[in-house]
CSV table of C-alpha atoms and ligand atoms in Angstrom, one decimal:
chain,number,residue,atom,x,y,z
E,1,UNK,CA,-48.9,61.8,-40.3
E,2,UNK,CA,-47.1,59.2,-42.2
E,3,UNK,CA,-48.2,55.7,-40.6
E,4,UNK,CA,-45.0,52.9,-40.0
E,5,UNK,CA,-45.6,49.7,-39.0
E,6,UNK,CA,-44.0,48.6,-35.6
E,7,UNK,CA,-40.3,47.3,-35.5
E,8,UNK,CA,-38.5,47.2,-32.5
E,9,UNK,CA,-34.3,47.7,-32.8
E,10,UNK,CA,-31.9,47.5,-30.4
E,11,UNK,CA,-28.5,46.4,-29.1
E,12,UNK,CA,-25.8,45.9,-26.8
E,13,UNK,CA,-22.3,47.0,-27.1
E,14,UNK,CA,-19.9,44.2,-27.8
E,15,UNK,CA,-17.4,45.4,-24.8
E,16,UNK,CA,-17.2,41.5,-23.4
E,17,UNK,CA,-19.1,39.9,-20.3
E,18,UNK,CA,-22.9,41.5,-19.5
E,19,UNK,CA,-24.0,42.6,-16.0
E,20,UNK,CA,-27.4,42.4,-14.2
E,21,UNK,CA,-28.0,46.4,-15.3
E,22,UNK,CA,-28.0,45.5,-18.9
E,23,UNK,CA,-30.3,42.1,-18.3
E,24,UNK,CA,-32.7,43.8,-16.1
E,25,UNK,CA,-33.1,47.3,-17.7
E,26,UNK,CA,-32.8,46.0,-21.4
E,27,UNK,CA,-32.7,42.4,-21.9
E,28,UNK,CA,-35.8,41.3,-20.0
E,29,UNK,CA,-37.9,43.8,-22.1
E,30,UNK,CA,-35.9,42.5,-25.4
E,31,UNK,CA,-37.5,39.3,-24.2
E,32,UNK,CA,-40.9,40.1,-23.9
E,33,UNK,CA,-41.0,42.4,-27.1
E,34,UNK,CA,-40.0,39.4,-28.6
E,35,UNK,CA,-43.4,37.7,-28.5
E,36,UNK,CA,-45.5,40.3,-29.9
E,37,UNK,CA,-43.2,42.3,-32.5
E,38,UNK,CA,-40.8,42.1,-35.4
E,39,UNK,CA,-37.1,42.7,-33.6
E,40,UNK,CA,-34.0,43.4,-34.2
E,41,UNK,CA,-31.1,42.9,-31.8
E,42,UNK,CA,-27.9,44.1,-32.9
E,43,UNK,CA,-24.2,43.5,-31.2
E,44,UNK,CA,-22.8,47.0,-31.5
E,45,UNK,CA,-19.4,46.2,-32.5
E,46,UNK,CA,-19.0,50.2,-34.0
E,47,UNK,CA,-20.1,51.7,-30.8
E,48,UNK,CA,-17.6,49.5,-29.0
E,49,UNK,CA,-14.5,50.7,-30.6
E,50,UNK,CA,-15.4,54.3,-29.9
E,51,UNK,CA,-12.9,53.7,-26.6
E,52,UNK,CA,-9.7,51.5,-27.5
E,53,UNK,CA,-10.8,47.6,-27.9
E,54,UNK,CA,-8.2,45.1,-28.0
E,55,UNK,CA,-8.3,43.6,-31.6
E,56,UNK,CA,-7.0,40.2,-30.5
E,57,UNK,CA,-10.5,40.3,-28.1
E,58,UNK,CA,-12.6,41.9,-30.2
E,59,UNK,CA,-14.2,39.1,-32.2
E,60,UNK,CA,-14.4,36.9,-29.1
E,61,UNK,CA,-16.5,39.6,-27.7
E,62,UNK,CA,-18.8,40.0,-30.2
E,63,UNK,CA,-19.2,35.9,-29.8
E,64,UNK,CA,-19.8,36.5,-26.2
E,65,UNK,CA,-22.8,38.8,-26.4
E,66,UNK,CA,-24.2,37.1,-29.2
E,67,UNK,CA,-24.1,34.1,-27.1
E,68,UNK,CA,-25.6,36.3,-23.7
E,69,UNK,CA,-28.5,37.3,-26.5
E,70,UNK,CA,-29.3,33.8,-27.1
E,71,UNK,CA,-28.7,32.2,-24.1
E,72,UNK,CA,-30.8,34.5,-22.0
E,73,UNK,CA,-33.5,33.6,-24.6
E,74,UNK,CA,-33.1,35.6,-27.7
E,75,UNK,CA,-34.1,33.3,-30.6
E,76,UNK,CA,-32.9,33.5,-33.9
E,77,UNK,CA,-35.8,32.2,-35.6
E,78,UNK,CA,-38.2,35.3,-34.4
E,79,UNK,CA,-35.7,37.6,-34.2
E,80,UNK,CA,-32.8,39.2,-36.1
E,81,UNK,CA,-29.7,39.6,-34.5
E,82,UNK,CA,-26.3,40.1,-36.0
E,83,UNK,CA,-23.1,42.3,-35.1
E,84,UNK,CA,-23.3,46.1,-36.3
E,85,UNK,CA,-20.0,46.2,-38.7
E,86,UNK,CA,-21.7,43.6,-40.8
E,87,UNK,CA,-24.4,45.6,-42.7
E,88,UNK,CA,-22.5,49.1,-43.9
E,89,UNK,CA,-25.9,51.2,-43.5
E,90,UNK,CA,-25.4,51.9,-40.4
E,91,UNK,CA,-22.2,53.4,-41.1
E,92,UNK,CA,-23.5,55.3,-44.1
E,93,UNK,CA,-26.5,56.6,-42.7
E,94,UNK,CA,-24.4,57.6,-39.2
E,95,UNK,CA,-22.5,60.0,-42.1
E,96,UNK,CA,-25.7,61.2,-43.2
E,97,UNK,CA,-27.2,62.2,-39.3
E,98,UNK,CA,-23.6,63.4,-39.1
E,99,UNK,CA,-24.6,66.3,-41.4
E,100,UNK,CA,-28.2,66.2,-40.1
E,101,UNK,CA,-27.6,66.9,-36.0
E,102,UNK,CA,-26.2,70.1,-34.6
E,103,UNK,CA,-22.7,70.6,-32.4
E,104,UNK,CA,-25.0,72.2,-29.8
E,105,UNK,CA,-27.1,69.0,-29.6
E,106,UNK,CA,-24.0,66.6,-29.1
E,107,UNK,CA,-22.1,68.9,-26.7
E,108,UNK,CA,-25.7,68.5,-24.3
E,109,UNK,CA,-24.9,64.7,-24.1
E,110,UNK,CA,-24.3,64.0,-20.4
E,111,UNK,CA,-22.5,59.8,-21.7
E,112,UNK,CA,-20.2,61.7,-23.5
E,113,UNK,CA,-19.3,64.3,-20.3
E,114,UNK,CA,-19.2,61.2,-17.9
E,115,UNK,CA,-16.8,59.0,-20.9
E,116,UNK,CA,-14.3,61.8,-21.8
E,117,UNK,CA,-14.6,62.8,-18.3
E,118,UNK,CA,-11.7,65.4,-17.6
E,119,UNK,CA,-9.3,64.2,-20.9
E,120,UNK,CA,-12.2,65.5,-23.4
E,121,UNK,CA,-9.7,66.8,-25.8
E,122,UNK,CA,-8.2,62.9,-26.0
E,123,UNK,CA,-11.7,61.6,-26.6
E,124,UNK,CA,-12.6,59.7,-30.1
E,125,UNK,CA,-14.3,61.5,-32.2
E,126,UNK,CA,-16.6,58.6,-32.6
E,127,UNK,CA,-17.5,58.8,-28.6
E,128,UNK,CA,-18.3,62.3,-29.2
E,129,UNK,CA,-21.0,61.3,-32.4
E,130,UNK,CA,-22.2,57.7,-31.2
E,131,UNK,CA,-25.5,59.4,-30.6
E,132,UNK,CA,-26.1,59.8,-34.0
E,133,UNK,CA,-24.5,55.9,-34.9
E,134,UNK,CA,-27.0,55.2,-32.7
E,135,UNK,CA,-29.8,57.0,-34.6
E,136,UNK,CA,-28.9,55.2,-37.7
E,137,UNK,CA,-29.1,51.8,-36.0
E,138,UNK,CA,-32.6,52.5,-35.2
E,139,UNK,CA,-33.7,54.6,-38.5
E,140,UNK,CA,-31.9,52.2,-41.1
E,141,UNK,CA,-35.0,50.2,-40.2
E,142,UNK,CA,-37.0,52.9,-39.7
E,143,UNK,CA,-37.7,51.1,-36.4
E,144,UNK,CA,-40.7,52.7,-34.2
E,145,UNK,CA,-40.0,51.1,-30.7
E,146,UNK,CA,-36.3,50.8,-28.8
E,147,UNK,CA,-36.4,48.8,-25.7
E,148,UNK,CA,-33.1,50.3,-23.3
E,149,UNK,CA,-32.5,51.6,-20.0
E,150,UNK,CA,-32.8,54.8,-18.3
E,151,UNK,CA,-29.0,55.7,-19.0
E,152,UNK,CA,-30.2,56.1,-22.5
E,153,UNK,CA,-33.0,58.5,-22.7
E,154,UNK,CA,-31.2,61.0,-23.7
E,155,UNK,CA,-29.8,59.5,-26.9
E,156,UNK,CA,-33.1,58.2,-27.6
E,157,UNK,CA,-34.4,61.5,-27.3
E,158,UNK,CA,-31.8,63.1,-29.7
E,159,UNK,CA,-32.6,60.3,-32.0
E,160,UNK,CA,-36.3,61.3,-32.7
E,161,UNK,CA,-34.8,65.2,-33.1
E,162,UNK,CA,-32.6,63.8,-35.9
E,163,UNK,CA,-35.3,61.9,-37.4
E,164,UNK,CA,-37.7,65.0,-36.7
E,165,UNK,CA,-34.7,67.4,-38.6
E,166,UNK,CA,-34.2,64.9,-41.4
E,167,UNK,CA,-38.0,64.5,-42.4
E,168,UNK,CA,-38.1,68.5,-42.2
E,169,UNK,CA,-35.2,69.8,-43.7
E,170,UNK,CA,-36.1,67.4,-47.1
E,171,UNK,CA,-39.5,67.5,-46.9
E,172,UNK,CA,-40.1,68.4,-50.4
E,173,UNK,CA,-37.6,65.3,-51.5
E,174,UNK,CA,-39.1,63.0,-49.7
E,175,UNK,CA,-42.6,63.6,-50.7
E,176,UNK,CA,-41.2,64.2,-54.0
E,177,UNK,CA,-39.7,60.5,-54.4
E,178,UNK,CA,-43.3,59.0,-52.9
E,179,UNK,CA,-42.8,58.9,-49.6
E,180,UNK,CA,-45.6,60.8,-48.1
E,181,UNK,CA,-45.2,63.4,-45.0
E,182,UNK,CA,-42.4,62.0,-43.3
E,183,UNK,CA,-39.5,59.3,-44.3
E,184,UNK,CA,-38.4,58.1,-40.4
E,185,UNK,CA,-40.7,57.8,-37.7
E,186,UNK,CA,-39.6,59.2,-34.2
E,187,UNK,CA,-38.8,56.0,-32.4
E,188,UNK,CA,-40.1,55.6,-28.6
E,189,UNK,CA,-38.3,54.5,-25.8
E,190,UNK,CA,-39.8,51.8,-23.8
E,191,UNK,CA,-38.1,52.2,-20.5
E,192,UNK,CA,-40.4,50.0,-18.4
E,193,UNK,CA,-40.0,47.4,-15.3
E,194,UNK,CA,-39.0,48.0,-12.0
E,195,UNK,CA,-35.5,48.2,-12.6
E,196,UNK,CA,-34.5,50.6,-15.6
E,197,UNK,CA,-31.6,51.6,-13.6
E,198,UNK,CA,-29.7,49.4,-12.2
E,199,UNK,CA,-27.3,50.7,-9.7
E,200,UNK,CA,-23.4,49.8,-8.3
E,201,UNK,CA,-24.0,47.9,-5.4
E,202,UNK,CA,-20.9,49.4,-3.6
E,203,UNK,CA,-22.4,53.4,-4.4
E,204,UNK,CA,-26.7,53.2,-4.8
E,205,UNK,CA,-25.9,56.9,-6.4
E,206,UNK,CA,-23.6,55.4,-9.3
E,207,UNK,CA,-24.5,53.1,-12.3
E,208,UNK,CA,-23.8,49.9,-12.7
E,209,UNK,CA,-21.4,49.6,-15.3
E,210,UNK,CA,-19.0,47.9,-17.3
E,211,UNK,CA,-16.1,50.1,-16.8
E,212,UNK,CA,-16.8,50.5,-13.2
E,213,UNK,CA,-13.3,49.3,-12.1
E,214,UNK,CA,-14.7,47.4,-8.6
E,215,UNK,CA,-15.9,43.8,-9.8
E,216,UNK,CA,-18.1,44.3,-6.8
E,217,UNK,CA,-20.1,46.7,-8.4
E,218,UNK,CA,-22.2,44.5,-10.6
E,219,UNK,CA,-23.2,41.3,-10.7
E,220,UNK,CA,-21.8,39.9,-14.5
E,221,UNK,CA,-23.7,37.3,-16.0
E,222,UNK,CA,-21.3,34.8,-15.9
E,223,UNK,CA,-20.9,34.9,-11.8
E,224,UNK,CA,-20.9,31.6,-10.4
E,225,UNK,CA,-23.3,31.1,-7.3
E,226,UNK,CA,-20.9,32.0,-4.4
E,227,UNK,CA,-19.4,35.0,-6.3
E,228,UNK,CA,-22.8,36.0,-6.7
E,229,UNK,CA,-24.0,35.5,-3.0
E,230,UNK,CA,-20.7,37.6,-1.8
E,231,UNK,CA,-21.1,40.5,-3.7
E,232,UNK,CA,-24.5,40.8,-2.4
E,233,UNK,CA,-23.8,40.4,0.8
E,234,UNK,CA,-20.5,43.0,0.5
E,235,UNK,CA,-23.4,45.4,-1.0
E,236,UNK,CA,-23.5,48.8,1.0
E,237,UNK,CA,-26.6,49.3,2.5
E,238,UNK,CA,-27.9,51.3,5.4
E,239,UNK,CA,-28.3,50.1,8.8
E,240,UNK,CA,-32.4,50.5,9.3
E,241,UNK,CA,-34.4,47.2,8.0
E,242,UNK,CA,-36.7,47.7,5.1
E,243,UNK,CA,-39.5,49.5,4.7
E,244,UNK,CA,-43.4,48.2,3.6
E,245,UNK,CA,-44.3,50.5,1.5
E,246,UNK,CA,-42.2,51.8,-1.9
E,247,UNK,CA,-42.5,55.2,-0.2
E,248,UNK,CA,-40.1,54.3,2.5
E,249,UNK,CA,-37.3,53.7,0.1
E,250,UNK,CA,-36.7,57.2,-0.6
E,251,UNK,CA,-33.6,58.5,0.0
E,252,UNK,CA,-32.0,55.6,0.4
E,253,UNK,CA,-31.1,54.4,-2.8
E,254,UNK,CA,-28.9,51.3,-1.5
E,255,UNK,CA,-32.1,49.9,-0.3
E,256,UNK,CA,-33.9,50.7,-3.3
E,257,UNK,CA,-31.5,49.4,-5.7
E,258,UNK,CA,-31.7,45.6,-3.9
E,259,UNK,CA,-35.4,45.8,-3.7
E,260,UNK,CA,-35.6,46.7,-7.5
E,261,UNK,CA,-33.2,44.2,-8.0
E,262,UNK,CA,-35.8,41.6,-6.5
E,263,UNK,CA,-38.8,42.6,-8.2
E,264,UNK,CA,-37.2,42.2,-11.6
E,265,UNK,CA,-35.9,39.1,-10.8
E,266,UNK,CA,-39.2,37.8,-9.6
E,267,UNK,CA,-41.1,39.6,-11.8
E,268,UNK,CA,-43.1,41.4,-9.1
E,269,UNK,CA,-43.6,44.9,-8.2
E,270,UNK,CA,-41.3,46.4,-5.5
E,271,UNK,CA,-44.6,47.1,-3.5
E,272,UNK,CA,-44.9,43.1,-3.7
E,273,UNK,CA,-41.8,42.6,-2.5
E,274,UNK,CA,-42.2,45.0,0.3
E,275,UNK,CA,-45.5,43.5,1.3
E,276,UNK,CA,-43.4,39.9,1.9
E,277,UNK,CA,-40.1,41.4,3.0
E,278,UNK,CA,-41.2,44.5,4.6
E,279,UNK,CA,-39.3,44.9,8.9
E,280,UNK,CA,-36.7,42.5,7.3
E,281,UNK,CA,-33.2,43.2,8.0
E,282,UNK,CA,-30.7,43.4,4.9
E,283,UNK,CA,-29.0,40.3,6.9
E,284,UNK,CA,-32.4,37.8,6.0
E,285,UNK,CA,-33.2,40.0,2.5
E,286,UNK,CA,-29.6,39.3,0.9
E,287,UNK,CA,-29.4,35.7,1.2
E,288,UNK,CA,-33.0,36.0,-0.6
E,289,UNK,CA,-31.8,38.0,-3.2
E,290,UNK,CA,-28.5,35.8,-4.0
E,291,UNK,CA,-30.7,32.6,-4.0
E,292,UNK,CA,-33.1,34.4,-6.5
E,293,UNK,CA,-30.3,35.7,-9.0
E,294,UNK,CA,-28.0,32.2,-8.8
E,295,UNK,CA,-31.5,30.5,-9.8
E,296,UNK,CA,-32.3,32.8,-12.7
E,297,UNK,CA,-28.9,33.6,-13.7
E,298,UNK,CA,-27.4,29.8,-13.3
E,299,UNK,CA,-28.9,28.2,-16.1
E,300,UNK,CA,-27.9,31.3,-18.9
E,301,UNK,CA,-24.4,31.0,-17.8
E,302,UNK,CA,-24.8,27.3,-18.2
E,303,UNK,CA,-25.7,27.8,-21.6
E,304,UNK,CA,-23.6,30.4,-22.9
E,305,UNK,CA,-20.7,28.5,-21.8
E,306,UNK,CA,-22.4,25.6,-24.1
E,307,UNK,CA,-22.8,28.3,-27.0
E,308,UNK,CA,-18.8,29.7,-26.8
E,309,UNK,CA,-17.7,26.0,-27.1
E,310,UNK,CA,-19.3,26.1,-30.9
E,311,UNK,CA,-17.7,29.7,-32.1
E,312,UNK,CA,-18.4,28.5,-35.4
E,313,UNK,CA,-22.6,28.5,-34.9
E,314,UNK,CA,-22.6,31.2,-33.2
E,315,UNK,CA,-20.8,32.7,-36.6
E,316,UNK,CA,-23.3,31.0,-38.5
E,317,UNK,CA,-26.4,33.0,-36.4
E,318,UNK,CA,-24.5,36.1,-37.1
E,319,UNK,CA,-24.2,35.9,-40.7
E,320,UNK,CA,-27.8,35.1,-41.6
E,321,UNK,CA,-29.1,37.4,-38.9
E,322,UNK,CA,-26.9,40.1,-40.8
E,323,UNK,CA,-27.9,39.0,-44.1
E,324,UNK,CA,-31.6,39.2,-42.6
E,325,UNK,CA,-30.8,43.0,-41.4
E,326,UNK,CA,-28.9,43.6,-44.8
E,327,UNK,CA,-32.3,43.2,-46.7
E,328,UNK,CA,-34.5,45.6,-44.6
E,329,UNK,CA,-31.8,48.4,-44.2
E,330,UNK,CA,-30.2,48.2,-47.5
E,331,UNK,CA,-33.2,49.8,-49.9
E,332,UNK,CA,-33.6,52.4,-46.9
E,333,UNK,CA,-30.2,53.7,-47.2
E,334,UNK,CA,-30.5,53.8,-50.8
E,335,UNK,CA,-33.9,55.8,-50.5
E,336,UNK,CA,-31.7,58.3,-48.0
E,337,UNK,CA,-29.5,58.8,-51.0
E,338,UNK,CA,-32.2,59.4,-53.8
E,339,UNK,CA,-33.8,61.8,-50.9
E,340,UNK,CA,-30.5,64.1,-49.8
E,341,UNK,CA,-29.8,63.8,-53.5
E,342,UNK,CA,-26.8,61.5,-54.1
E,343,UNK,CA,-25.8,59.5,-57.0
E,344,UNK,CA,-26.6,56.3,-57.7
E,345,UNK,CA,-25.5,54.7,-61.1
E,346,UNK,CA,-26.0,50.8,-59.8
N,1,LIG,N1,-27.1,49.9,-14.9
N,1,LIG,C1,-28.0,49.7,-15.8
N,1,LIG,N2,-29.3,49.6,-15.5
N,1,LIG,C2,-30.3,49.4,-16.5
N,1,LIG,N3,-30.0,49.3,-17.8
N,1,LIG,C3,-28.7,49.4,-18.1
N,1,LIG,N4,-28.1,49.3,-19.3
N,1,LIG,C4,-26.7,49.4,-19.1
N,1,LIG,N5,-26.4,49.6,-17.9
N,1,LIG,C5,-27.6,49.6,-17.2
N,1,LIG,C6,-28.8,49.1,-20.6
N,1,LIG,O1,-28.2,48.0,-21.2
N,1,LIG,C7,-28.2,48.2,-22.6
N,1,LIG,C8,-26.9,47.9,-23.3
N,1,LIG,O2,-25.9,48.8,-22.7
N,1,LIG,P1,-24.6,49.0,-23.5
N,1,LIG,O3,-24.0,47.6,-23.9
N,1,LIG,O4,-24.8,49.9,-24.7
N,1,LIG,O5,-23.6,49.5,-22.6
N,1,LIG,P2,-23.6,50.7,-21.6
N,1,LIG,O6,-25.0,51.3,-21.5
N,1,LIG,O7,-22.5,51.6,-22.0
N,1,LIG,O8,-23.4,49.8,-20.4
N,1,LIG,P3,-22.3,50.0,-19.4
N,1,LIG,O9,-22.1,48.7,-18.6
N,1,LIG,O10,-22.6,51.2,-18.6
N,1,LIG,O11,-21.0,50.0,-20.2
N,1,LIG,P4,-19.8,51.1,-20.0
N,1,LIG,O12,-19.4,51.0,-18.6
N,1,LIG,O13,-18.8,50.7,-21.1
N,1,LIG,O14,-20.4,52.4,-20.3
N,1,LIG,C9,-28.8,49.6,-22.9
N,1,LIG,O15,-30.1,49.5,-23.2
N,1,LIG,C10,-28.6,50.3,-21.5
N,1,LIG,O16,-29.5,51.3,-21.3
């Protein structure tokens, strides 16, 4: 089997303020991937307009994650990261996995049940295919390792079956234009930490989301410290105090959800945090828990709201990150097109 050196891809959607889901069950791992591999983090400006975005907002947005990336720790030195819309590739090799996947394959997606919910037929075509946008982010750098959350399994999954179908169904072309066995590698999740799925604190069965239309769902990045210490303590719960051992938190996913919630923040294990907090009642546990997030999250919100003051650098990390991408996906794309057998006179 082919060999591909490790790259790790991923991204956020540019859809305005992050929550504590996407900073726990992505970012953290962004961060510690960071250290040891070649990255790159992308603002998915393309997957955001799948669902109507305001154009007048649009390019704030995109400034707003890019300045969540680097103000939770992101650095632009070690890492790539640059908005989607900026390096065509991943529009021209989404075309490409657009021919590749199968109806039957999309129509499995549970995102795209849950986002067209009952108005399916009013749904955006490019809802119904961001699975396979998000295959070419990945494969236009023939990346090997994608850092996301539980919620996104499923894509990931269909991701390695495109890449699986591509290397297949031109086999022969690819070996024939000296590329060995297999052209795309089959990228691996790494869904990893103690809390891959974060969950609404008003409904521990829900995820916390963006479009979730309660603000006292999540936790957004940007909270200050009493917002964030009365949503946490208007999180549902049950009424029994918490258990010692992880085993005790089944079947009560409120619980669970806080307890995870700790553990990432303190970068412990929820047994850990069970061993110290273990008899508590949630009336002692949540003041802990709002202390912990206003000292971890106080000091990025800090800094992005330095970052957004200077639109202009944060323009200036996007274009060289994007110029950076540009040069790694560019001369993959064009050996997609000597490989499926299109044209190329320049
Ligand atoms: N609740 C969550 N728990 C753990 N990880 C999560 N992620 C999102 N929500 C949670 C992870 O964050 C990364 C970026 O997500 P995205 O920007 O692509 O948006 P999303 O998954 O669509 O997030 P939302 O908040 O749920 O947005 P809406 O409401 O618009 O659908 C991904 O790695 C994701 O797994």
């Amino acid at each position: 089997m082919t060999d591909f050196p490790e790259r790790v891809f991923s991204g956020m959607q540019a859809t305005g303020n992050l929550h504590l889901g996407n900073y726990l069950g992505a970012m953290l791992n962004w961060l510690r991937m960071q250290e040891t591999h070649d990255c790159i983090y992308c603002v998915v400006d393309l997957h955001a307009i799948t669902v109507w975005q305001d154009p007048q907002a649009l390019a704030g947005n995109i400034r707003e994650v890019t300045a969540a990336y680097i103000a939770c720790g992101l650095d632009p030195e070690k890492s790539i990261i640059f908005n989607q819309s900026q390096v065509s590739a991943h529009a021209e090799l989404a075309w490409v996995f657009n021919c590749v996947a199968r109806l039957g394959w999309l129509n499995r997606m549970t995102q795209f049940k849950e986002k067209a919910g009952k108005d399916r037929e009013n749904a955006s075509i490019g809802l119904f295919v961001y699975p396979n946008l998000m295959a070419a982010d990945i494969l236009a750098y023939r990346a090997t390792h994608v850092p996301v959350g539980e919620d996104q399994k499923q894509h990931l999954e269909l991701s390695r079956d495109i890449a699986q179908k591509f290397n297949n169904d031109f086999a022969a072309s690819i070996a024939a234009h000296g590329h060995g066995e297999a052209f795309f590698p089959l990228p691996k999740p790494m869904i990893t930490g103690p809390a891959t799925r974060v969950m609404s604190l008003r409904d521990g069965t829900r995820k916390m989301s963006k479009s979730e239309p309660s603000e006292y769902s999540r936790i957004d990045m940007t909270d200050d410290a009493d917002t964030i210490a009365q949503k946490f303590r208007k999180a549902r719960t049950d009424p029994e105090p918490l258990p010692s051992e992880p085993d005790g938190l089944k079947d009560r996913p409120e619980a669970e959800n806080l307890v995870g919630i700790y553990a990432a923040l303190a970068g412990m294990t929820k047994a850990d945090v069970l061993k110290e907090y273990g008899g508590a009642q949630f009336s002692a546990f949540k003041p802990a828990l709002s202390d912990l997030a206003v000292a971890r999250l106080a000091p990025i919100s800090t800094e992005m709201t330095r970052l957004k003051s200077d639109p202009a650098h944060i323009d200036g990390i996007l274009a060289d990150g994007a110029a950076r991408a540009e040069a790694i996906a560019k001369p993959v794309m064009d050996a997609v097109k000597d490989i499926v057998g299109l044209l190329r006179t320049r």
